[in-house]
Short mmCIF file of C-alpha atoms in Angstrom, two decimals:
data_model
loop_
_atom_site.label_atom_id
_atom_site.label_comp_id
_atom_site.label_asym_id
_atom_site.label_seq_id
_atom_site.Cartn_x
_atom_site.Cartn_y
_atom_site.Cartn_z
CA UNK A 1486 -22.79 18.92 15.79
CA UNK A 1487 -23.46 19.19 12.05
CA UNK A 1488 -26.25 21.26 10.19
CA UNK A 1489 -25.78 19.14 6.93
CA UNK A 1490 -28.36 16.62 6.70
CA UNK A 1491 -26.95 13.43 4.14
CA UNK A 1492 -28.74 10.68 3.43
CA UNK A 1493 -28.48 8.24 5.87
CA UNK A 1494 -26.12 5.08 5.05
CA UNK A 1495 -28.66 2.21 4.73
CA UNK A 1496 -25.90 -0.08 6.90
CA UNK A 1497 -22.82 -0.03 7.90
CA UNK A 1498 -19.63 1.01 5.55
CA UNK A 1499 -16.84 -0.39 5.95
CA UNK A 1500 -13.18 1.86 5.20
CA UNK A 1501 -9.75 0.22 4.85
CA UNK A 1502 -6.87 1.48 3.98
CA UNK A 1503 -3.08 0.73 2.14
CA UNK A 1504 -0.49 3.23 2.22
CA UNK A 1505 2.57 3.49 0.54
CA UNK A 1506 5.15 5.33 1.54
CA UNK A 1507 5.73 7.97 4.34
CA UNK A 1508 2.80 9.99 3.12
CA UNK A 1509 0.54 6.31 2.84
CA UNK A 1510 1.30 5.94 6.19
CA UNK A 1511 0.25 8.87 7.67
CA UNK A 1512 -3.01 8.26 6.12
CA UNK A 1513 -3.18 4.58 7.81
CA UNK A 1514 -2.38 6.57 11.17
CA UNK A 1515 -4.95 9.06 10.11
CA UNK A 1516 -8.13 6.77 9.61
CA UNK A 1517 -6.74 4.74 13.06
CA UNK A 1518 -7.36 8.22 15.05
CA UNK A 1519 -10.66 8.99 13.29
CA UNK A 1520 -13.23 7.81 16.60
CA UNK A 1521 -15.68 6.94 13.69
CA UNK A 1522 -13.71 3.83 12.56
CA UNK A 1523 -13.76 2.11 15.67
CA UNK A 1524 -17.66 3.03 15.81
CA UNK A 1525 -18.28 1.45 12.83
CA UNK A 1526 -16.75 -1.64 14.31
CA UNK A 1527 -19.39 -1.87 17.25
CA UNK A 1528 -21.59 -3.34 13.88
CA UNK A 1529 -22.10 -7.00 13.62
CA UNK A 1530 -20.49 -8.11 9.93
CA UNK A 1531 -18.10 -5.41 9.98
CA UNK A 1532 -14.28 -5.31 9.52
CA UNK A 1533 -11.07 -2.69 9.29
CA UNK A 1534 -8.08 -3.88 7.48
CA UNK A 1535 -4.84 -1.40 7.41
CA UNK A 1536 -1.64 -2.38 5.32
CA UNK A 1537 1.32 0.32 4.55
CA UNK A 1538 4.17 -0.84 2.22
CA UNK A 1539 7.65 0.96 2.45
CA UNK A 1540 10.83 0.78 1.30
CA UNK A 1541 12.57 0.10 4.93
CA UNK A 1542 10.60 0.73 8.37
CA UNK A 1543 11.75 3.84 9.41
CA UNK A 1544 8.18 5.63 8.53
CA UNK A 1545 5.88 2.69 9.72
CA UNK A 1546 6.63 3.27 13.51
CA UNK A 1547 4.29 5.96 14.36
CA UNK A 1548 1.29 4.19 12.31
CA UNK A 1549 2.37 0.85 13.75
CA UNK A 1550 2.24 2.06 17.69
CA UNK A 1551 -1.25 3.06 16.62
CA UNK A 1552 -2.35 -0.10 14.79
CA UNK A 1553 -0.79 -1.46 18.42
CA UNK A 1554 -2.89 0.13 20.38
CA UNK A 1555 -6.31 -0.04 18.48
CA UNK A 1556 -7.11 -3.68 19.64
CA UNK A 1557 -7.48 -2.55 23.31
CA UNK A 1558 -9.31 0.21 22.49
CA UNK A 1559 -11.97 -2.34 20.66
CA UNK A 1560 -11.80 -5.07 23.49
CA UNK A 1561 -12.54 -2.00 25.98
CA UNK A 1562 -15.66 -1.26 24.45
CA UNK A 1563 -16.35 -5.67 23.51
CA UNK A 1564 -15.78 -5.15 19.94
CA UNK A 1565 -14.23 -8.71 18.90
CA UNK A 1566 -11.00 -7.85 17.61
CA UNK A 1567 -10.49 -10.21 15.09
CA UNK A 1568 -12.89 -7.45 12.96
CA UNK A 1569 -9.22 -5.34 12.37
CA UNK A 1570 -6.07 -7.13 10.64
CA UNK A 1571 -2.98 -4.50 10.46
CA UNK A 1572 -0.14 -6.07 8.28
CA UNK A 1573 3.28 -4.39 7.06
CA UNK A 1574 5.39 -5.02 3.90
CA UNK A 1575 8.99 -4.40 3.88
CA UNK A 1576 10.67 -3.63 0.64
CA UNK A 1577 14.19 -3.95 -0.07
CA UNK A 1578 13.43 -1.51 -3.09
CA UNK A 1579 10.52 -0.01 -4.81
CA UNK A 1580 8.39 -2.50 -7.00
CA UNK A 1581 8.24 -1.38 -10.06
CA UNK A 1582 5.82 -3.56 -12.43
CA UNK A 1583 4.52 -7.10 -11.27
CA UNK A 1584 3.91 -6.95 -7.79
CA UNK A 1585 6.10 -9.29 -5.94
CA UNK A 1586 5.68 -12.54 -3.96
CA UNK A 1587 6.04 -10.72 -0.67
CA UNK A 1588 3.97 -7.63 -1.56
CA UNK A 1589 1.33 -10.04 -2.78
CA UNK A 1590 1.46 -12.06 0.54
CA UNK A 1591 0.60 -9.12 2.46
CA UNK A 1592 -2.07 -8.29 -0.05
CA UNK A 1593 -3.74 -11.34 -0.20
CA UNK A 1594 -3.90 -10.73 3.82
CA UNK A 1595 -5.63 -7.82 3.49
CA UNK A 1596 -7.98 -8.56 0.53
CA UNK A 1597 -8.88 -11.72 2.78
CA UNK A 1598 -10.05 -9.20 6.09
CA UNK A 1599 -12.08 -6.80 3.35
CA UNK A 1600 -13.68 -10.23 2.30
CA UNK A 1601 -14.69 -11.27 5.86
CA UNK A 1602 -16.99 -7.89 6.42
CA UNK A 1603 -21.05 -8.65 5.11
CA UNK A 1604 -21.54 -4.93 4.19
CA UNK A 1605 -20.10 -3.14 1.44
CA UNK A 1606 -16.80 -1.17 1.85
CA UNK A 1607 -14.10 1.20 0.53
CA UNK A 1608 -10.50 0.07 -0.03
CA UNK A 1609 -8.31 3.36 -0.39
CA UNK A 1610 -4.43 3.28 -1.58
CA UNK A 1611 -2.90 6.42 -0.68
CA UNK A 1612 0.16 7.98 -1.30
CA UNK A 1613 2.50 10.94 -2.12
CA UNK A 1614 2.49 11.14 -5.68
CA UNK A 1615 5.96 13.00 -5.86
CA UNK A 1616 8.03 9.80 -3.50
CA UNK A 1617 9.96 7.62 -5.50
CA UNK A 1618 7.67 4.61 -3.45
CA UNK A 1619 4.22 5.18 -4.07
CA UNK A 1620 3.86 7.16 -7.38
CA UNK A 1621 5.78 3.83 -9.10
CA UNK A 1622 3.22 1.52 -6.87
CA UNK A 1623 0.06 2.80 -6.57
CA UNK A 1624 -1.95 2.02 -9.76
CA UNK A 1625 0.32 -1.87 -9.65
CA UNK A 1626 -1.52 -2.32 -6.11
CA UNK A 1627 -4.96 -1.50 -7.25
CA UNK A 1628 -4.24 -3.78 -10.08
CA UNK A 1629 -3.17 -6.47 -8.06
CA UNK A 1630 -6.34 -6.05 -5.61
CA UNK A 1631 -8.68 -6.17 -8.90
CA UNK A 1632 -7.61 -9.72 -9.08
CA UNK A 1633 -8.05 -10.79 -5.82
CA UNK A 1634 -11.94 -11.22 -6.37
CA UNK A 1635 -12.94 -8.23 -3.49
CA UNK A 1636 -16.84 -8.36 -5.09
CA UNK A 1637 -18.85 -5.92 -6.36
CA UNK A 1638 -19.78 -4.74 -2.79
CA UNK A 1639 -15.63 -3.34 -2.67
CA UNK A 1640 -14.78 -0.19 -4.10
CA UNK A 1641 -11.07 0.60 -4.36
CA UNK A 1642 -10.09 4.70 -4.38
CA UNK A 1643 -6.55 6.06 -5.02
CA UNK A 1644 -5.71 8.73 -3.01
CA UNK A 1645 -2.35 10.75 -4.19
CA UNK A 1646 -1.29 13.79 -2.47
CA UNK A 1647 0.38 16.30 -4.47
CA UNK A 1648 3.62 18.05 -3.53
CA UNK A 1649 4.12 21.73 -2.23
CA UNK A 1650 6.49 24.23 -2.32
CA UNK A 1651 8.03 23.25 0.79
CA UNK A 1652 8.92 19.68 -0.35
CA UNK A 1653 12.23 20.43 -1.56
CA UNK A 1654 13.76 17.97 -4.21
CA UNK A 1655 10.30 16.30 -4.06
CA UNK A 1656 8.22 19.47 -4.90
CA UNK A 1657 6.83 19.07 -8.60
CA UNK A 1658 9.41 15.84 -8.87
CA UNK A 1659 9.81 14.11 -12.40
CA UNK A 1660 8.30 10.97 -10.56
CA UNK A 1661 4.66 12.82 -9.77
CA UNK A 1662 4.56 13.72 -13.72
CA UNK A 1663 5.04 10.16 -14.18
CA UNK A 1664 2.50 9.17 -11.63
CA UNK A 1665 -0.24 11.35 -13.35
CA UNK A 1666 0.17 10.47 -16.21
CA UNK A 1667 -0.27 6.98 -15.25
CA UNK A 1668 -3.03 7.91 -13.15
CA UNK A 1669 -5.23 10.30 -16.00
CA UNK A 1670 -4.34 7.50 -18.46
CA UNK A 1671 -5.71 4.84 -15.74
CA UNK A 1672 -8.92 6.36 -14.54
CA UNK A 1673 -9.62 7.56 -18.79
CA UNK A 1674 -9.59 3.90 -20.02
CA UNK A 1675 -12.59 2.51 -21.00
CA UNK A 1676 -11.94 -0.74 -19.09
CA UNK A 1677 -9.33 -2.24 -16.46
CA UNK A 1678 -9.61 0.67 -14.76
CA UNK A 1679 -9.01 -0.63 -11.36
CA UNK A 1680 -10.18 2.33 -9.34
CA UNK A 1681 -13.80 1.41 -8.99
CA UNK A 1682 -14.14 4.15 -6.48
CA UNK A 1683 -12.16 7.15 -8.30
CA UNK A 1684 -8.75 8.63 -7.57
CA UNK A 1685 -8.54 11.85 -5.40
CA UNK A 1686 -5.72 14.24 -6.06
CA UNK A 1687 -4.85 16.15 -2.55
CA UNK A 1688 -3.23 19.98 -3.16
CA UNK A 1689 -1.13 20.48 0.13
CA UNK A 1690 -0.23 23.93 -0.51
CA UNK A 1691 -2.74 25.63 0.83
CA UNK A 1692 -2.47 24.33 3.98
CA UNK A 1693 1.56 24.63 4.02
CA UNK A 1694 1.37 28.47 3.56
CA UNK A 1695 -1.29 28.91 6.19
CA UNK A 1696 0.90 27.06 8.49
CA UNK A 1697 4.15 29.03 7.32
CA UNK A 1698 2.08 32.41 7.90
CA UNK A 1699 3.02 31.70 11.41
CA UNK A 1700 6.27 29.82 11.86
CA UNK A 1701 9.16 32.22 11.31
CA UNK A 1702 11.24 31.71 13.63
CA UNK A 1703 14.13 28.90 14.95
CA UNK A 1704 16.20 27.16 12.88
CA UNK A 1705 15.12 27.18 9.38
CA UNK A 1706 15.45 23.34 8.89
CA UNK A 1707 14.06 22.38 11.36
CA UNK A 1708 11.45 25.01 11.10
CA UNK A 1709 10.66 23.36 7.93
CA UNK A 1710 10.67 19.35 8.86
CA UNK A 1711 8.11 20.72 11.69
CA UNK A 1712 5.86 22.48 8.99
CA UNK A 1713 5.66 19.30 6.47
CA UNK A 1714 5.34 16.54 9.19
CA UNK A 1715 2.08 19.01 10.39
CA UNK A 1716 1.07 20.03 6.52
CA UNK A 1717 1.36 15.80 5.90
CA UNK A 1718 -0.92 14.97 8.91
CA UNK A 1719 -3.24 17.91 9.03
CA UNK A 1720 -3.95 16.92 5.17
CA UNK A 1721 -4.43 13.19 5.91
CA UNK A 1722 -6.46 13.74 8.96
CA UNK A 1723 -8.70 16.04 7.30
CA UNK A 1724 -9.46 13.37 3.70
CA UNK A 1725 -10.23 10.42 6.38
CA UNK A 1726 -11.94 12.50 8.64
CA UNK A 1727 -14.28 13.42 5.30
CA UNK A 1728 -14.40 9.80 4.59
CA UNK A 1729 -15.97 8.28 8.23
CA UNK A 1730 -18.08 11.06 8.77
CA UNK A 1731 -21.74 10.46 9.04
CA UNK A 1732 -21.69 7.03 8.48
CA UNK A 1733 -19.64 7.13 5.62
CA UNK A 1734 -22.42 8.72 3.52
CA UNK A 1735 -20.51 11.62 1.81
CA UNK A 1736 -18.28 9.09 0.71
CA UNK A 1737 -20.68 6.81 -0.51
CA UNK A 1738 -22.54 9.62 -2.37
CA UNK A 1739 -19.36 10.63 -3.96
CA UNK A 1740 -18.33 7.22 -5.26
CA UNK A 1741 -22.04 6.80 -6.63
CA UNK A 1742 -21.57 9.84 -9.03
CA UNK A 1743 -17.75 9.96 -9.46
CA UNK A 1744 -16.71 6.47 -9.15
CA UNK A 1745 -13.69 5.54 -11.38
CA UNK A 1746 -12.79 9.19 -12.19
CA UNK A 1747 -9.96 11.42 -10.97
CA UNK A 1748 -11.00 13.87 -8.84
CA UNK A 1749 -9.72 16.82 -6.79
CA UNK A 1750 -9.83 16.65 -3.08
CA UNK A 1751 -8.64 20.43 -1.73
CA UNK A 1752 -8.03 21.10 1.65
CA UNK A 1753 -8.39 25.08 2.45
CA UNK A 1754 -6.81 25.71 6.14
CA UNK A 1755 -8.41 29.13 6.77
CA UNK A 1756 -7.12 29.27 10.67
CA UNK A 1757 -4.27 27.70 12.18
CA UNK A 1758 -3.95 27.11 16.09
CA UNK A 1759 -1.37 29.83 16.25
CA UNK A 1760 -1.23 33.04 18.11
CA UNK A 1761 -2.55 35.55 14.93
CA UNK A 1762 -5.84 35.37 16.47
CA UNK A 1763 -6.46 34.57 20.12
CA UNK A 1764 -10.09 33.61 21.61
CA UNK A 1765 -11.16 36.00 23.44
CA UNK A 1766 -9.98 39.02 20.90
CA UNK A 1767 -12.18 41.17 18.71
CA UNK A 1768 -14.33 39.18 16.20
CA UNK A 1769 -13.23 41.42 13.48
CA UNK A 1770 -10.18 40.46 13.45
CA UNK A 1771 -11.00 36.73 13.05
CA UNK A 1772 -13.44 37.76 9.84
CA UNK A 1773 -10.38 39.38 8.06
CA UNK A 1774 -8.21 36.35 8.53
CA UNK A 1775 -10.83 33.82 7.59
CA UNK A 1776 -11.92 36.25 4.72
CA UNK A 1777 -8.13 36.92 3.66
CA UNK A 1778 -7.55 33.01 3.18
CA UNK A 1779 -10.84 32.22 1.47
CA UNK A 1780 -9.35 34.36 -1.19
CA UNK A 1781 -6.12 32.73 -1.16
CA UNK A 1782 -8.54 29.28 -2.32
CA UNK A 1783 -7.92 29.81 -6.43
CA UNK A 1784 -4.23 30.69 -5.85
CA UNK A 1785 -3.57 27.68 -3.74
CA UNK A 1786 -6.24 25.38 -5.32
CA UNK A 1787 -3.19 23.87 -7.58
CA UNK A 1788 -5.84 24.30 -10.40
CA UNK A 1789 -5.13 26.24 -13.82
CA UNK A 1790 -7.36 29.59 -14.33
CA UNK A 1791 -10.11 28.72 -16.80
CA UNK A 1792 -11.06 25.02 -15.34
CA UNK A 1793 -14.50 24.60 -14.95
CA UNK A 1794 -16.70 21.50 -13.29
CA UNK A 1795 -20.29 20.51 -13.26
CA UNK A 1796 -20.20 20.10 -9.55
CA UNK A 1797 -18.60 21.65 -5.99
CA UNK A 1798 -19.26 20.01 -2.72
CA UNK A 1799 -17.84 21.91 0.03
CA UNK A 1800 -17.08 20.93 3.86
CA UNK A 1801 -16.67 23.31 6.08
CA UNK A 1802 -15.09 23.24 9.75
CA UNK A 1803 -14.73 25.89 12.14
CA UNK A 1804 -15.50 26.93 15.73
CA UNK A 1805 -18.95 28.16 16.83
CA UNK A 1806 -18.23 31.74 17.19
CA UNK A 1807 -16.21 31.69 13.75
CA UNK A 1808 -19.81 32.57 11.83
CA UNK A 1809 -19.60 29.80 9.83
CA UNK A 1810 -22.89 30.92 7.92
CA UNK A 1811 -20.77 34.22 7.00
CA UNK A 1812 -17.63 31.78 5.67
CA UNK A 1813 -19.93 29.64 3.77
CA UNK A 1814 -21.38 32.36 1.55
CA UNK A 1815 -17.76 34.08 0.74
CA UNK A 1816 -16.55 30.63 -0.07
CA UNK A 1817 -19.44 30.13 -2.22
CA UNK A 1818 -18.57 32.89 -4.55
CA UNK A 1819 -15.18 32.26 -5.02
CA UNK A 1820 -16.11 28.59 -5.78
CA UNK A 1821 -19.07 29.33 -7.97
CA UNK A 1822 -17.16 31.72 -9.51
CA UNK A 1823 -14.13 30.23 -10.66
CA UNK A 1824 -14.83 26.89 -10.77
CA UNK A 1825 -18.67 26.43 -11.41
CA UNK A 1826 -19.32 25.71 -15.05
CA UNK A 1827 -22.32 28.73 -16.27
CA UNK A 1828 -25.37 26.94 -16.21
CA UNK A 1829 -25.31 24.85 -13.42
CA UNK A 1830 -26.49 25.19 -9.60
CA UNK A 1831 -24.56 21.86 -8.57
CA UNK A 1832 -22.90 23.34 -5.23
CA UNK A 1833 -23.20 21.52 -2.26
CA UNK A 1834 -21.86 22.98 1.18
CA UNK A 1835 -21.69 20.92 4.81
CA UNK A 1836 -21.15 22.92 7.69
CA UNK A 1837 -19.87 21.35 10.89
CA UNK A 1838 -18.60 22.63 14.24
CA UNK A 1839 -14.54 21.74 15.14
CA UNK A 1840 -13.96 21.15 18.65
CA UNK A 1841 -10.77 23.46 17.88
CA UNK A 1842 -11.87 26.63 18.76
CA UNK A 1843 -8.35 28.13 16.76
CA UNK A 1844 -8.83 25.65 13.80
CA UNK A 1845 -11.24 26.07 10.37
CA UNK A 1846 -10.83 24.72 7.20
CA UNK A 1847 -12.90 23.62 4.57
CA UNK A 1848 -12.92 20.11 1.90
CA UNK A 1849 -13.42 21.28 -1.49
CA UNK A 1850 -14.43 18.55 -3.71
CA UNK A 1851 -14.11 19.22 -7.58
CA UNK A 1852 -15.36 16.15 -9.84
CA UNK A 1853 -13.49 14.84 -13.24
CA UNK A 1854 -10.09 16.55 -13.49
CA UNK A 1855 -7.55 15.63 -15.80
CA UNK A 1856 -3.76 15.85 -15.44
CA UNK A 1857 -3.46 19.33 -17.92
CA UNK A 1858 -5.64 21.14 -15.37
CA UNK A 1859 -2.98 20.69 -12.54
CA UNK A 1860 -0.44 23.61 -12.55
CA UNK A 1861 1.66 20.96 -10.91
CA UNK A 1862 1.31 18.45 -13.98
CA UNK A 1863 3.00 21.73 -16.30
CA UNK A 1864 5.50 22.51 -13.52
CA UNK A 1865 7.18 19.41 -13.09
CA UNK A 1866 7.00 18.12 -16.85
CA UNK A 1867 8.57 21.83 -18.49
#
């Protein structure tokens, strides 16, 4: 149950997805568990079309098994399944520049599914942007789509997720300065920019230290190869559970006033199904948890101090006896405060109940960022 009240999709939207990479294919996994994809499907003209690209197949198999498993679940509820194509491409090594004739293949597979659906639809490339696979490949791919003739009905939307300070050798890696500047200097041109439907930058580290807040004990590595396979999917699951929800219409909205710009996706994890808080104790004690990692927001946004945006749109998910009204208006000031340019009124908030009673969180949307305002971008280029 939501209280947020978008305007309706006028039809169906159709979501696809290519990931590159590990991280690009926990995102492919991600949309394949959303219920709301294979609800869109029920819709006559409609189509899903899933691709990952990796160096190797040891990260595919988990996405794969799902991919596997989606066609039943459509012919148990008489969706045709020809509506959903799921390809893989196999590297032998990254791709740097021109796409190659087997990358292509599989592309021209996919762009030919996207083509097939008679409503208009999202193509999103996501990726890690701090991998040595998808930072080189990402803005190459949406290149490559561009000339595949997807119509103007297809909007294509980079998704990169930023490291944390968990990632080891990958966190704040030389490659994700070179993938943003790429990126900025992509979505900044004046034409050719192939992301029609803007680039989202995901910060992870919030949601790493709320999850380390509570895992402190067993072996430390694999203490921390548990913590960034959860981080990775929590992150992923949250952006495509944003994307599919009511009908597609947040996205849709989004894309109509921040298409082709790069723009920051946060994801705040205020609770954690952990044993801090149990149901059943005091409600004070869940208020100063929630309140103490609303602060933690600007710290963890993976913002500079001083940026400022015309715009915040803010979803929030937590349980029913969580007070979500009560979260909404602390997360409101330290939004509007920090991040709210002086003048305008332009915040949006979405409340929604999360069928984990443990589990709240909130998507914090911040239009037209460039690459200086990313502490990241200074970190891993000084």
């Amino acid at each position: 149950m939501t209280e947020s009240k978008p305007t309706a999709a006028p039809e169906p939207h159709c979501v696809h997805v290519i990931g590159i990479g590990r991280t690009g294919a926990v995102y492919v996994e991600a949309l394949l568990r959303t219920g709301e994809i294979e609800d869109n499907l029920m819709h006559e003209g409609t189509t899903f079309a899933s691709l990952i690209v990796d160096v190797g197949d040891d990260h595919m198999q988990v996405a794969n098994d799902y991919a596997r498993s989606f066609k039943p679940r459509m012919a148990s509820r008489g969706i045709p399944t020809d509506r959903y194509l799921h390809e893989n491409v196999v590297l032998s090594t990254p791709e740097a520049g021109a796409v190659g004739k087997q990358l292509a293949a599989g592309l021209q597979l996919f762009a030919s599914k996207v083509k097939e659906a008679k409503h208009p639809s999202t193509v999103f490339i996501a990726c890690s942007l701090a991998g040595k696979t998808g930072s080189g490949m990402v803005v190459n791919i949406a290149r490559e789509l561009k000339k595949l003739g997807l119509g103007d009905n297809v909007r294509v939307a980079g998704v990169g997720q930023l490291s944390h300070s968990g990632d080891g050798e990958y966190s704040d890696s030389i490659d994700q300065t070179k993938a943003l500047d790429e990126i900025d200097a992509t979505c900044g041109a004046a034409e050719n920019n192939p992301f029609t439907g803007g680039f989202y930058v995901v910060p992870t580290e919030h949601s790493w230290q709320r999850l380390t807040a509570y895992t402190t004990t067993g072996v430390k590595e694999v203490r921390r190869s548990f913590k960034q396979m959860v981080t990775n999917r929590f992150v992923a699951d949250s952006f495509m559970r944003w994307a599919v929800s009511d009908n597609a219409s947040h996205l849709i909205r989004m894309i109509k006033r921040c298409g082709g710009k790069l723009n920051m996706f946060g994801i705040a994890k205020f609770s954690h199904p952990g044993v801090q808080v149990l149901p059943g104790q005091a409600r004070s004690i869940w208020d100063a948890v929630l309140q103490q990692w609303i602060s933690f927001v600007p710290q963890y946004s993976g913002l500079k101090e001083g940026f400022k945006t015309d715009s915040v749109e803010v979803h929030i998910y937590a349980a029913r006896d969580m007070r979500i009204d009560v979260m909404e208006a602390e997360l409101k000031d330290v939004l509007v405060s920090n991040y709210l340019k002086q003048g305008s009124s332009d915040y949006q908030a979405y409340k929604n109940e999360f069928f984990d009673e443990l589990t709240s969180y909130g998507n914090i949307i911040l239009p037209s960022i460039g690459k200086k305002d990313l502490m990241a971008y200074d970190r891993s280029s000084g």
